[in-house]
Amino acid sequence: MAGARALQKEKTRQAIIDAALMHLSADHSFASLSLREVAREAGIAPTSFYRHFNDMEELGLTLVDESGLTLRELMRKARQRIEKNGSVINTSVETFMEFVERNPNIFRLLLRERSGTSVKFREAVAREVNHFKDELTEYLMAESDYSQEFAYTLAEGLVTLVFNAGAEALDLNPIEREKLKERTILQLRFITFGAAGVKEKA
């Protein structure tokens, strides 16, 4: 019985998260969401919301954490595809752009809250971005003889470029998005090959 209640509670919690994400769009930010709006979409009474989250801020922070985790898991799978003789840059960019195309609301949330008015939100998004940098730093160190500082500097540039491309891709049609993807791949190659040249001269 207790197990069934716990399962139902988790299902309701997920329904609240999904409801909030569903309402996010280019014209509807998280800050404009109301608790009643989310509860109605989730099919629960507003008072039931507080059984799962203390307030809307906690819900928003949870969305940021889960969004970042979803994207990181996708990028880890991309690295597994790379190990099967795939191109590091091509596969990573394609995976990232697929995520942006399929989950525009999630990516918009990360972009908006990265420079939003809430310190907690900014810190949460910064943590997620830093996770990307740290994981990419470890990958670069494993694949090359770069020092940690050198690999982190390179990872920081690559992550910044890809996130900016993702933000631009949100408002593009399929043809424009494909051209952006090709430019991004080329730009990443410029940076990584340049980094290799700098390393050789160091």
Short mmCIF file of C-alpha atoms in Angstrom, two decimals:
data_model
loop_
_atom_site.label_atom_id
_atom_site.label_comp_id
_atom_site.label_asym_id
_atom_site.label_seq_id
_atom_site.Cartn_x
_atom_site.Cartn_y
_atom_site.Cartn_z
CA MET A 1 0.00 0.00 0.00
CA ALA A 2 2.80 2.39 0.96
CA GLY A 3 4.57 1.54 -2.28
CA ALA A 4 1.46 2.36 -4.32
CA ARG A 5 1.11 5.74 -2.56
CA ALA A 6 4.75 6.55 -3.20
CA LEU A 7 4.34 5.65 -6.86
CA GLN A 8 1.24 7.83 -7.19
CA LYS A 9 3.00 10.72 -5.45
CA GLU A 10 5.90 10.46 -7.89
CA LYS A 11 3.49 10.34 -10.85
CA THR A 12 1.73 13.49 -9.61
CA ARG A 13 5.05 15.24 -9.06
CA GLN A 14 6.09 14.41 -12.61
CA ALA A 15 2.71 15.61 -13.89
CA ILE A 16 3.37 18.99 -12.23
CA ILE A 17 6.81 19.20 -13.86
CA ASP A 18 5.41 18.25 -17.26
CA ALA A 19 2.58 20.77 -16.89
CA ALA A 20 5.02 23.59 -16.18
CA LEU A 21 7.22 22.67 -19.14
CA MET A 22 4.18 22.43 -21.42
CA HIS A 23 3.23 26.05 -20.68
CA LEU A 24 6.68 27.44 -21.43
CA SER A 25 7.11 28.97 -24.87
CA ALA A 26 8.74 31.86 -26.69
CA ASP A 27 5.99 34.13 -25.31
CA HIS A 28 5.42 32.48 -21.92
CA SER A 29 8.33 32.39 -19.46
CA PHE A 30 8.47 30.53 -16.16
CA ALA A 31 8.19 33.82 -14.28
CA SER A 32 4.78 34.38 -15.85
CA LEU A 33 3.46 30.96 -14.80
CA SER A 34 1.00 30.84 -11.91
CA LEU A 35 0.62 28.01 -9.43
CA ARG A 36 -3.06 27.66 -10.33
CA GLU A 37 -2.20 27.42 -14.01
CA VAL A 38 0.26 24.60 -13.39
CA ALA A 39 -2.08 22.78 -11.01
CA ARG A 40 -4.96 22.96 -13.48
CA GLU A 41 -2.80 21.54 -16.28
CA ALA A 42 -1.56 18.77 -13.96
CA GLY A 43 -5.11 17.88 -12.98
CA ILE A 44 -4.73 18.58 -9.27
CA ALA A 45 -6.11 21.08 -6.78
CA PRO A 46 -3.84 24.08 -6.11
CA THR A 47 -3.47 23.02 -2.47
CA SER A 48 -2.18 19.61 -3.58
CA PHE A 49 0.78 21.36 -5.24
CA TYR A 50 2.32 21.98 -1.80
CA ARG A 51 2.56 18.23 -1.12
CA HIS A 52 5.27 18.11 -3.78
CA PHE A 53 6.92 21.57 -3.85
CA ASN A 54 7.22 24.32 -1.27
CA ASP A 55 6.56 27.03 -3.84
CA MET A 56 6.96 27.89 -7.53
CA GLU A 57 10.62 28.73 -7.02
CA GLU A 58 11.36 25.18 -5.88
CA LEU A 59 9.49 23.86 -8.92
CA GLY A 60 11.54 26.12 -11.17
CA LEU A 61 14.82 24.98 -9.64
CA THR A 62 13.73 21.37 -10.11
CA LEU A 63 12.98 22.09 -13.77
CA VAL A 64 16.46 23.54 -14.24
CA ASP A 65 18.12 20.54 -12.56
CA GLU A 66 16.13 17.96 -14.52
CA SER A 67 16.57 19.84 -17.79
CA GLY A 68 20.32 19.95 -17.36
CA LEU A 69 20.41 16.28 -16.41
CA THR A 70 18.40 15.32 -19.51
CA LEU A 71 20.78 17.20 -21.79
CA ARG A 72 23.89 15.80 -20.08
CA GLU A 73 22.59 12.26 -20.47
CA LEU A 74 22.06 12.87 -24.18
CA MET A 75 25.59 14.19 -24.58
CA ARG A 76 26.98 11.16 -22.74
CA LYS A 77 25.16 8.93 -25.21
CA ALA A 78 26.67 11.02 -27.99
CA ARG A 79 30.14 10.26 -26.66
CA GLN A 80 29.27 6.55 -26.72
CA ARG A 81 28.32 6.93 -30.38
CA ILE A 82 31.64 8.70 -30.95
CA GLU A 83 33.49 5.68 -29.54
CA LYS A 84 32.01 3.66 -32.41
CA ASN A 85 34.07 5.64 -34.93
CA GLY A 86 31.77 8.66 -35.08
CA SER A 87 33.01 12.24 -35.48
CA VAL A 88 33.37 13.95 -32.10
CA ILE A 89 32.27 17.38 -33.29
CA ASN A 90 29.61 16.29 -35.79
CA THR A 91 27.95 13.86 -33.40
CA SER A 92 28.01 16.30 -30.47
CA VAL A 93 26.51 19.17 -32.48
CA GLU A 94 23.86 16.96 -34.08
CA THR A 95 22.86 15.57 -30.67
CA PHE A 96 22.68 19.04 -29.13
CA MET A 97 20.65 20.50 -31.98
CA GLU A 98 18.25 17.54 -31.89
CA PHE A 99 17.70 18.25 -28.20
CA VAL A 100 16.99 21.94 -28.86
CA GLU A 101 14.59 21.10 -31.69
CA ARG A 102 12.67 18.48 -29.69
CA ASN A 103 12.76 20.31 -26.34
CA PRO A 104 12.60 24.04 -27.12
CA ASN A 105 10.80 24.86 -23.87
CA ILE A 106 13.48 23.17 -21.77
CA PHE A 107 16.27 24.99 -23.55
CA ARG A 108 14.45 28.33 -23.33
CA LEU A 109 14.15 27.79 -19.58
CA LEU A 110 17.91 27.32 -19.25
CA LEU A 111 18.62 30.37 -21.42
CA ARG A 112 16.19 32.71 -19.68
CA GLU A 113 17.04 31.76 -16.13
CA ARG A 114 20.77 31.99 -16.87
CA SER A 115 20.38 35.77 -16.86
CA GLY A 116 17.12 36.06 -14.90
CA THR A 117 16.41 38.15 -11.83
CA SER A 118 16.55 35.24 -9.36
CA VAL A 119 19.98 34.59 -7.88
CA LYS A 120 19.03 30.98 -7.08
CA PHE A 121 17.96 30.36 -10.67
CA ARG A 122 21.15 31.91 -12.07
CA GLU A 123 23.26 29.80 -9.73
CA ALA A 124 21.33 26.63 -10.67
CA VAL A 125 21.79 27.20 -14.41
CA ALA A 126 25.45 28.09 -13.88
CA ARG A 127 25.92 24.75 -12.09
CA GLU A 128 24.39 22.91 -15.04
CA VAL A 129 26.60 24.73 -17.55
CA ASN A 130 29.63 24.03 -15.37
CA HIS A 131 28.75 20.33 -15.37
CA PHE A 132 29.02 20.42 -19.17
CA LYS A 133 32.37 22.18 -19.00
CA ASP A 134 33.72 19.77 -16.40
CA GLU A 135 32.62 16.65 -18.27
CA LEU A 136 34.03 17.97 -21.54
CA THR A 137 37.27 18.90 -19.75
CA GLU A 138 37.65 15.32 -18.53
CA TYR A 139 36.94 14.01 -22.04
CA LEU A 140 39.53 16.33 -23.62
CA MET A 141 42.14 15.37 -21.03
CA ALA A 142 41.49 11.67 -21.66
CA GLU A 143 41.69 12.04 -25.44
CA SER A 144 44.69 14.41 -25.54
CA ASP A 145 47.69 15.32 -23.41
CA TYR A 146 46.17 18.64 -22.39
CA SER A 147 46.59 19.90 -18.85
CA GLN A 148 43.44 20.42 -16.83
CA GLU A 149 43.66 24.20 -17.16
CA PHE A 150 44.21 24.04 -20.93
CA ALA A 151 41.41 21.49 -21.40
CA TYR A 152 39.00 23.56 -19.28
CA THR A 153 39.75 26.72 -21.26
CA LEU A 154 39.06 24.84 -24.49
CA ALA A 155 35.91 23.22 -23.07
CA GLU A 156 34.63 26.62 -21.92
CA GLY A 157 34.95 28.02 -25.44
CA LEU A 158 33.30 25.00 -27.06
CA VAL A 159 30.35 24.95 -24.64
CA THR A 160 29.78 28.70 -25.02
CA LEU A 161 29.76 28.42 -28.81
CA VAL A 162 27.35 25.48 -28.85
CA PHE A 163 24.93 27.05 -26.35
CA ASN A 164 24.88 30.28 -28.37
CA ALA A 165 24.15 28.28 -31.52
CA GLY A 166 21.33 26.49 -29.71
CA ALA A 167 19.80 29.82 -28.70
CA GLU A 168 19.95 31.03 -32.30
CA ALA A 169 18.45 27.77 -33.60
CA LEU A 170 15.23 28.26 -31.61
CA ASP A 171 13.83 30.79 -34.07
CA LEU A 172 15.10 29.27 -37.33
CA ASN A 173 13.33 27.13 -39.91
CA PRO A 174 14.75 23.67 -40.77
CA ILE A 175 16.86 24.91 -43.70
CA GLU A 176 18.35 27.78 -41.69
CA ARG A 177 18.94 25.46 -38.72
CA GLU A 178 20.85 23.03 -40.93
CA LYS A 179 23.08 25.85 -42.21
CA LEU A 180 23.67 27.00 -38.64
CA LYS A 181 24.62 23.47 -37.65
CA GLU A 182 27.16 23.29 -40.47
CA ARG A 183 28.67 26.66 -39.49
CA THR A 184 28.84 25.61 -35.85
CA ILE A 185 30.65 22.39 -36.74
CA LEU A 186 33.16 24.37 -38.80
CA GLN A 187 33.67 26.92 -36.02
CA LEU A 188 34.26 24.15 -33.48
CA ARG A 189 36.86 22.63 -35.79
CA PHE A 190 38.59 26.00 -36.06
CA ILE A 191 38.79 26.17 -32.26
CA THR A 192 39.91 22.58 -31.63
CA PHE A 193 42.51 22.58 -34.41
CA GLY A 194 43.73 25.97 -33.23
CA ALA A 195 44.01 24.62 -29.70
CA ALA A 196 46.10 21.72 -30.95
CA GLY A 197 48.41 24.18 -32.72
CA VAL A 198 48.75 26.34 -29.62
CA LYS A 199 49.54 23.25 -27.55
CA GLU A 200 52.26 22.15 -29.94
CA LYS A 201 53.93 25.58 -29.69
CA ALA A 202 53.62 25.75 -25.91
#
